[in-house]
mmCIF file of C-alpha atoms in Angstrom:
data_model
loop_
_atom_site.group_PDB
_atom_site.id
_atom_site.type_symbol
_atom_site.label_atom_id
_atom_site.label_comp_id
_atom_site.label_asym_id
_atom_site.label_seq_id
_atom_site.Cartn_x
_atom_site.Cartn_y
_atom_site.Cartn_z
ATOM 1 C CA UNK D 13 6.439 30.538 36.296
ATOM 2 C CA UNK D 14 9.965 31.411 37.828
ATOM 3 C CA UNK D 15 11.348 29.577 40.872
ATOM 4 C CA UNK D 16 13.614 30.097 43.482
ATOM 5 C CA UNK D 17 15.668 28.056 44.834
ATOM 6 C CA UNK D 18 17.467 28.268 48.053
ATOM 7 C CA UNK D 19 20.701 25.999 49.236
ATOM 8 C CA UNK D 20 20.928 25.000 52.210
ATOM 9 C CA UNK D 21 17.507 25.170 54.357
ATOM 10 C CA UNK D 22 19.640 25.955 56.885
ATOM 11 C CA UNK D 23 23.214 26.417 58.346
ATOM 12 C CA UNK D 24 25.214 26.188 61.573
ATOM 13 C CA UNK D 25 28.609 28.093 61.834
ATOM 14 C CA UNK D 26 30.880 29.125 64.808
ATOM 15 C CA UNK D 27 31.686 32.874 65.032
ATOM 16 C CA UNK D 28 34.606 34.220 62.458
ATOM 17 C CA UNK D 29 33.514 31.917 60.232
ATOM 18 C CA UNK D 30 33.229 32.814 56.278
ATOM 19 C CA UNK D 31 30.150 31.241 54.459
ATOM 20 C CA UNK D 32 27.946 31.320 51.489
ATOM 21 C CA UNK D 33 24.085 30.757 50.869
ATOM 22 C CA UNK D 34 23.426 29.844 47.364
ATOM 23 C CA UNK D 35 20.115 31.248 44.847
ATOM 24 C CA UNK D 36 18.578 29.827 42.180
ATOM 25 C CA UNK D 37 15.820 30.636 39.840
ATOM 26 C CA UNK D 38 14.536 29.551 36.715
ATOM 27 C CA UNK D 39 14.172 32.163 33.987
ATOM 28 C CA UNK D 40 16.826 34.753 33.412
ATOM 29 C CA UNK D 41 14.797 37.455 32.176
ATOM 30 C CA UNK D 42 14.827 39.575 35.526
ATOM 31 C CA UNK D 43 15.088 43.133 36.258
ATOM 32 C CA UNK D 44 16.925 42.433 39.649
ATOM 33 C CA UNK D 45 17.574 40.556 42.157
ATOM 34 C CA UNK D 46 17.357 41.389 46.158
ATOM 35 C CA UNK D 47 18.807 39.737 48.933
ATOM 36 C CA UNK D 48 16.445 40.049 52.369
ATOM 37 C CA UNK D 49 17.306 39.198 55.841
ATOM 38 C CA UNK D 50 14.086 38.144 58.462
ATOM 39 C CA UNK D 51 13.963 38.143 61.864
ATOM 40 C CA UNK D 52 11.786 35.774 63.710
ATOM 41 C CA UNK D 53 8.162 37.662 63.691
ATOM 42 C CA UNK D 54 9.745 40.568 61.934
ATOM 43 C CA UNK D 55 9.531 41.847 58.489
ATOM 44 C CA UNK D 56 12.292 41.966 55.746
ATOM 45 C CA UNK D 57 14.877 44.309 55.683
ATOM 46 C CA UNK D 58 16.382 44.269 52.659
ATOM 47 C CA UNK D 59 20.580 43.860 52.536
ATOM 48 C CA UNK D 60 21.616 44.073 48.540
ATOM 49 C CA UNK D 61 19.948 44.747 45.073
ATOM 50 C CA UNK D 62 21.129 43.838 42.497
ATOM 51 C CA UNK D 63 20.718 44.936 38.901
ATOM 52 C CA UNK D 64 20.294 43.010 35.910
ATOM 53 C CA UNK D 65 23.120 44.426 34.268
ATOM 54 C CA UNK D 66 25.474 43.929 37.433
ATOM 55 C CA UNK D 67 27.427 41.159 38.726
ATOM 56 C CA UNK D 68 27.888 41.925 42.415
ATOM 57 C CA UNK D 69 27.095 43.978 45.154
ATOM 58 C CA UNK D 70 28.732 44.673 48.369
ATOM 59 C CA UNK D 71 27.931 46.366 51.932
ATOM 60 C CA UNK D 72 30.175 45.894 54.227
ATOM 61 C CA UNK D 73 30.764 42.408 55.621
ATOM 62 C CA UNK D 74 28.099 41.124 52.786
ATOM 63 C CA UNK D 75 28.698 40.557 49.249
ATOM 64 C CA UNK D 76 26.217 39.551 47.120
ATOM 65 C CA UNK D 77 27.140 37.920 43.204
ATOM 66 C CA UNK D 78 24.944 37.298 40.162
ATOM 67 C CA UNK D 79 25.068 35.100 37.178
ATOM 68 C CA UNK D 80 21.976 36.069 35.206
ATOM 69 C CA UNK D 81 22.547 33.653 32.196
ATOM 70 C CA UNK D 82 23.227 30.270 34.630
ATOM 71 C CA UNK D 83 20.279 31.579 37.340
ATOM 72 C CA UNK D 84 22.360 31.758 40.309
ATOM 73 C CA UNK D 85 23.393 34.323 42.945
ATOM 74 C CA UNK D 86 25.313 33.878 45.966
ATOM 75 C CA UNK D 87 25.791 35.996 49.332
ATOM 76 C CA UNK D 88 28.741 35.208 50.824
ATOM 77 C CA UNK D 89 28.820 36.587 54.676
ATOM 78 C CA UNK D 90 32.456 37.527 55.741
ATOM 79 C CA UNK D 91 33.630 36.753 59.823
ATOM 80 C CA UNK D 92 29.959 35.940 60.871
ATOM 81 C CA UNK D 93 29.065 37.287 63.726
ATOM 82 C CA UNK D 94 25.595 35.693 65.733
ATOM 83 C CA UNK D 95 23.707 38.692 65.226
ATOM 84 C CA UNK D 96 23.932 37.333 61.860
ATOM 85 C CA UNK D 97 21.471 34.758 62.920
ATOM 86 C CA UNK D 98 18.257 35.519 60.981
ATOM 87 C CA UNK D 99 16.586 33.582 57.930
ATOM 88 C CA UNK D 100 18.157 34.815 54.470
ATOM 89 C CA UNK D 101 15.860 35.181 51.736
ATOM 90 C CA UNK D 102 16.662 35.468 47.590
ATOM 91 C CA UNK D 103 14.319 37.089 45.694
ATOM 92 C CA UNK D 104 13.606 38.239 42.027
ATOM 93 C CA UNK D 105 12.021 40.780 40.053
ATOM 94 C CA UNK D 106 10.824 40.118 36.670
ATOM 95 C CA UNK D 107 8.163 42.965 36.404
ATOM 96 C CA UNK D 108 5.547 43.550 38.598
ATOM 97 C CA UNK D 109 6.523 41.372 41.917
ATOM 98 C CA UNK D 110 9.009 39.591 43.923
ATOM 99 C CA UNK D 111 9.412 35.581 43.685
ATOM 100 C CA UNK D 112 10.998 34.833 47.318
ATOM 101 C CA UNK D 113 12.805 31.458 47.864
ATOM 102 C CA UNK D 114 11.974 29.653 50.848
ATOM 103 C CA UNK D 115 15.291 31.295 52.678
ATOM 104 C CA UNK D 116 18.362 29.521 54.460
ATOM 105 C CA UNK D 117 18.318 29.479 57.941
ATOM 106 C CA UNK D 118 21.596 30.170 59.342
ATOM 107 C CA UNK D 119 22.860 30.439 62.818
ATOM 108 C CA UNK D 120 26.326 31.576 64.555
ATOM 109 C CA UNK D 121 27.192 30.090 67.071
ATOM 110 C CA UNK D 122 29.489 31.918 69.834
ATOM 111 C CA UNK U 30 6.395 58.018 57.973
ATOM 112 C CA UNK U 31 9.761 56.232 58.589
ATOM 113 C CA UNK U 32 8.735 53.179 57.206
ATOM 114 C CA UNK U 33 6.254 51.145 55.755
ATOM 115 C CA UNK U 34 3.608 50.150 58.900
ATOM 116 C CA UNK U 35 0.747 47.768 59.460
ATOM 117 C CA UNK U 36 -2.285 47.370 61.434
ATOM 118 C CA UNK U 37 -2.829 45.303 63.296
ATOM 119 C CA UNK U 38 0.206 43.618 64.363
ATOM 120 C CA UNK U 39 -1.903 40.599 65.193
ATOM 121 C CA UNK U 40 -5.048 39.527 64.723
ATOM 122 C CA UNK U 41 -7.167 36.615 65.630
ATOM 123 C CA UNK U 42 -10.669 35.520 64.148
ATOM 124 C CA UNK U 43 -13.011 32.958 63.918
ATOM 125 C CA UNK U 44 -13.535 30.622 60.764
ATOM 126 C CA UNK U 45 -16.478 32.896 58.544
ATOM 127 C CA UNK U 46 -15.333 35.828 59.918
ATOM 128 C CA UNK U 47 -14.482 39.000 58.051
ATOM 129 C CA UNK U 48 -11.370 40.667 58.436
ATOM 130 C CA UNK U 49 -9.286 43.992 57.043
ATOM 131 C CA UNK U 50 -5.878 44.506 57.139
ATOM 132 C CA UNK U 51 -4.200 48.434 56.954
ATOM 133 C CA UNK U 52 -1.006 48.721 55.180
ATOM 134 C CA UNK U 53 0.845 52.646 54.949
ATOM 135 C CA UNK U 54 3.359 52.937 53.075
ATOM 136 C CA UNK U 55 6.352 55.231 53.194
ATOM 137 C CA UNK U 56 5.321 58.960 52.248
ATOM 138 C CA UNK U 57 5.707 59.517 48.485
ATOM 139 C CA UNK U 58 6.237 55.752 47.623
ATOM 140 C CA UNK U 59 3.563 55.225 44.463
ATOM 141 C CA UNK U 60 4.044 51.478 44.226
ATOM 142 C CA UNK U 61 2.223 48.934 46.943
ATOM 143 C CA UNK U 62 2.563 45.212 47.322
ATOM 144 C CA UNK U 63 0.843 42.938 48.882
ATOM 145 C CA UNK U 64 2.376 39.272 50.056
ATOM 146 C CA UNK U 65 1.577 36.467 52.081
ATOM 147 C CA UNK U 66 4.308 34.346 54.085
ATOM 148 C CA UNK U 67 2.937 30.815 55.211
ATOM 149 C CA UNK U 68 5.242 28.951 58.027
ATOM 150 C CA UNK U 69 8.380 27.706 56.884
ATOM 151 C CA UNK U 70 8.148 29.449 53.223
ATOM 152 C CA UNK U 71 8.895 32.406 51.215
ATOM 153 C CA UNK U 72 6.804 35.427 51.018
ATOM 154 C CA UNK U 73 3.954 35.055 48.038
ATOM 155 C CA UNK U 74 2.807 37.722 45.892
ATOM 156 C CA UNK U 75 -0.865 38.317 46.448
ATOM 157 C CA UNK U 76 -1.318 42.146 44.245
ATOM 158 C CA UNK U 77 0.254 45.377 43.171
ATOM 159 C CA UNK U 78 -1.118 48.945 43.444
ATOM 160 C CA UNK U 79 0.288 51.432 41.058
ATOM 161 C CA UNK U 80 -1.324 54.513 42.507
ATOM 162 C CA UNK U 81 -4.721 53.945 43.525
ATOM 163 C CA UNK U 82 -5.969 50.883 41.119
ATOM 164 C CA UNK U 83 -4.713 47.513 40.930
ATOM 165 C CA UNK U 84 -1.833 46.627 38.118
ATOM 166 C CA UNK U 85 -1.354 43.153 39.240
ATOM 167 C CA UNK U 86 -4.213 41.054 40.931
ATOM 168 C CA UNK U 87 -3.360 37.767 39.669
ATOM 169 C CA UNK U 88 -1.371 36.442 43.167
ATOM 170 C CA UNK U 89 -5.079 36.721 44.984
ATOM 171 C CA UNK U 90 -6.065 33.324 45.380
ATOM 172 C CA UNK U 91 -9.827 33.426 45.251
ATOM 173 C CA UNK U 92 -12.969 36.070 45.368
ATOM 174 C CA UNK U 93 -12.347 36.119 49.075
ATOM 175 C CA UNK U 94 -9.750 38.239 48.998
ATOM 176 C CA UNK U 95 -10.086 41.998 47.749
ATOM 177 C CA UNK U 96 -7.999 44.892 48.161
ATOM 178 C CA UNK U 97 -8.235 48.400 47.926
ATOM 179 C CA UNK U 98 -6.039 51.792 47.961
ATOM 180 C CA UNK U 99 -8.533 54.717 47.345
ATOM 181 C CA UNK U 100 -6.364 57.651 47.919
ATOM 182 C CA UNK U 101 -2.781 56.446 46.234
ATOM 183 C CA UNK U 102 -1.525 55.527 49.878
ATOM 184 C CA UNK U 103 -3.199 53.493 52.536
ATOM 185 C CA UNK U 104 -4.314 50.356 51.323
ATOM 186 C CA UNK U 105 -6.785 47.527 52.929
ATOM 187 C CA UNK U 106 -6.870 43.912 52.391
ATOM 188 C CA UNK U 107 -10.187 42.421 53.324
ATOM 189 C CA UNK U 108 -10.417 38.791 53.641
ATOM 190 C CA UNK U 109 -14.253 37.682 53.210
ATOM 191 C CA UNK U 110 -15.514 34.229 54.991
ATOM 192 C CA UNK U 111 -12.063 33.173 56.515
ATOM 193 C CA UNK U 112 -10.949 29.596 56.617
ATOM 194 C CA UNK U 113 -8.679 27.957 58.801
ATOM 195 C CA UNK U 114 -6.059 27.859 55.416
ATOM 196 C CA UNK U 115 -6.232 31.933 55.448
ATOM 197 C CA UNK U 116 -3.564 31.588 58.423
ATOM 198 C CA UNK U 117 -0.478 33.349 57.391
ATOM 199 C CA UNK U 118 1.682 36.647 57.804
ATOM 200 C CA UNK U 119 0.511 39.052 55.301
ATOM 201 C CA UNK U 120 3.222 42.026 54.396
ATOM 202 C CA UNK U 121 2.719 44.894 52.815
ATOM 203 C CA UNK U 122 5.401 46.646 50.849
ATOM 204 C CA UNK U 123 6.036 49.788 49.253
ATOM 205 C CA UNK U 124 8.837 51.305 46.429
ATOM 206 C CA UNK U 125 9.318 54.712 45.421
ATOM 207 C CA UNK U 126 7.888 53.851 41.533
ATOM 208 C CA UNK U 127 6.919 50.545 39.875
ATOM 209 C CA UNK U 128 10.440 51.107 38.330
ATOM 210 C CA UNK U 129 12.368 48.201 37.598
ATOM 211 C CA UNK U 130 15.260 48.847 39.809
ATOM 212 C CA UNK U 131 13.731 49.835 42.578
ATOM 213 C CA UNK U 132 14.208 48.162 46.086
ATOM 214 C CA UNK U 133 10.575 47.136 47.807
ATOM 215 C CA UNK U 134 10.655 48.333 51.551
ATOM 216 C CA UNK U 135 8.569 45.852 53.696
ATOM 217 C CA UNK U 136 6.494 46.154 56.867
ATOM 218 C CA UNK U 137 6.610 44.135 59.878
ATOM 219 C CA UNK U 138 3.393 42.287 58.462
ATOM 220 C CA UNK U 139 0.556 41.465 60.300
ATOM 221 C CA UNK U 140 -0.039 37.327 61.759
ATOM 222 C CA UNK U 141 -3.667 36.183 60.997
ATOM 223 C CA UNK U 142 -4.921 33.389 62.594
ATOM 224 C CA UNK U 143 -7.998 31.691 61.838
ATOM 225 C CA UNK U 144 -9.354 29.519 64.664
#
C-alpha cells in the first residue's frame, strides 16, 4: 500500500522568508502527484499537479519538484507571506484515488 | 455549479443513528470521490464513482457505509448505525474524467459528529 510522508508536522517562519515542505511516498508507480492547501474547517484547494512524466511545476510564488524514481517532491514557498498560513498537504495518484500525507502545518509570522 | 458542494455543512447525531450525506459535483465532471479526514490526518479514500456505479469501493470500511450516485451526478453517502468512531470530515470530490492526469476538485466537506 503506498505511503506518504510529510516533513515537518509543522513550521514557524517570519514574513519574507523562503521555505520548503518535503513529500514522500513509497511506490513510484504514480500517475501524478498534487500539492493541496487546507484551511482550518475548509476544504482543499488544490495549488500544483504534477505529472508523472514532469519534474516541476510552478504558479507564481509556489514551485512544486518531483523525483519519481527516489519518492520525493518538494514545494518550496518563495517570500511567505501569513496568508500563507494553512496546512499543506502531498498527495498521489496511482489509479483510482488520492493517498494524502498527514500535511505540514506552517505558519508566517508578521 | 461553481464548484463541487455539500450538504450539510454540519451535522450532529446520536450513536445508532442513521445519517446521509449529499455531495454535487461540478457540472459535467464524470468522476466522484469520496474521502474521510479524521483530526490531525490526511484525507482517506473511502470510494470512486465513474458515472453512476461504483469503480472503487474498497476504502469503505465496513457494511455500514454505502454510497450511491443514481443519475451520474449527485451522490449520497449513508452511514447505517453510527458509532462514536464515525466522527470525521467527509469530502466529496469531483474530476472532469477518471483520467490519469486529471486534478480532483474538493468540497468544503461536511463535519459529522457522533455523540
Amino acid at each position: 500500500k503506498q505511503e506518504v510522508t510529510q516533513i515537518p508536522a509543522a513550521l514557524s517562519v517570519p514574513e519574507g522568508e523562503n521555505l520548503v515542505l518535503n513529500c514522500s511516498f513509497t511506490d513510484s508507480a504514480i500517475y501524478n502527484l498534487q500539492w493541496f492547501r487546507q484551511d482550518p474547517g475548509k476544504g482543499l484547494t488544490s495549488l500544483l499537479l504534477i505529472q508523472s512524466s514532469q519534474r516541476e511545476q510552478t504558479s507564481g510564488r509556489l514551485n512544486a519538484s518531483l523525483d519519481k524514481s527516489s519518492g520525493r517532491s518538494t514545494l518550496y514557498i518563495a517570500a511567505s507571506q501569513p496568508g500563507d498560513s494553512a496546512t499543506y498537504l502531498c498527495a498521489v495518484f496511482p489509479g483510482n484515488q488520492f493517498y494524502f500525507g498527514t500535511g505540514t502545518s506552517l505558519t508566517v509570522i508578521p | 455549479g461553481a464548484g463541487v458542494s455539500q450538504t450539510p455543512s454540519n451535522k450532529v447525531t446520536e450513536k445508532g443513528k442513521y445519517v446521509e450525506l449529499r455531495c454535487d459535483p461540478i457540472s459535467g465532471h464524470t468522476a466522484l470521490y469520496w474521502y474521510r479526514q479524521s483530526l490531525g490526518q490526511g484525507p482517506e479514500f473511502l470510494i470512486y464513482f465513474q458515472g453512476t456505479g461504483a469503480a472503487d469501493d474498497s476504502g469503505l470500511p465496513n457494511d455500514r457505509f454505502f454510497a450511491v450516485r443514481p443519475e451520474g451526478s449527485v451522490s449520497t453517502l449513508k452511514i447505517q448505525r453510527t458509532e462514536r468512531g464515525d466522527s470525521a470530515v467527509y469530502l466529496c470530490a469531483s474530476s472532469p474524467s477518471p483520467g490519469q492526469g486529471d486534478t480532483q476538485y474538493f468540497g468544503p466537506g461536511t463535519r459529522l459528529t457522533v455523540l
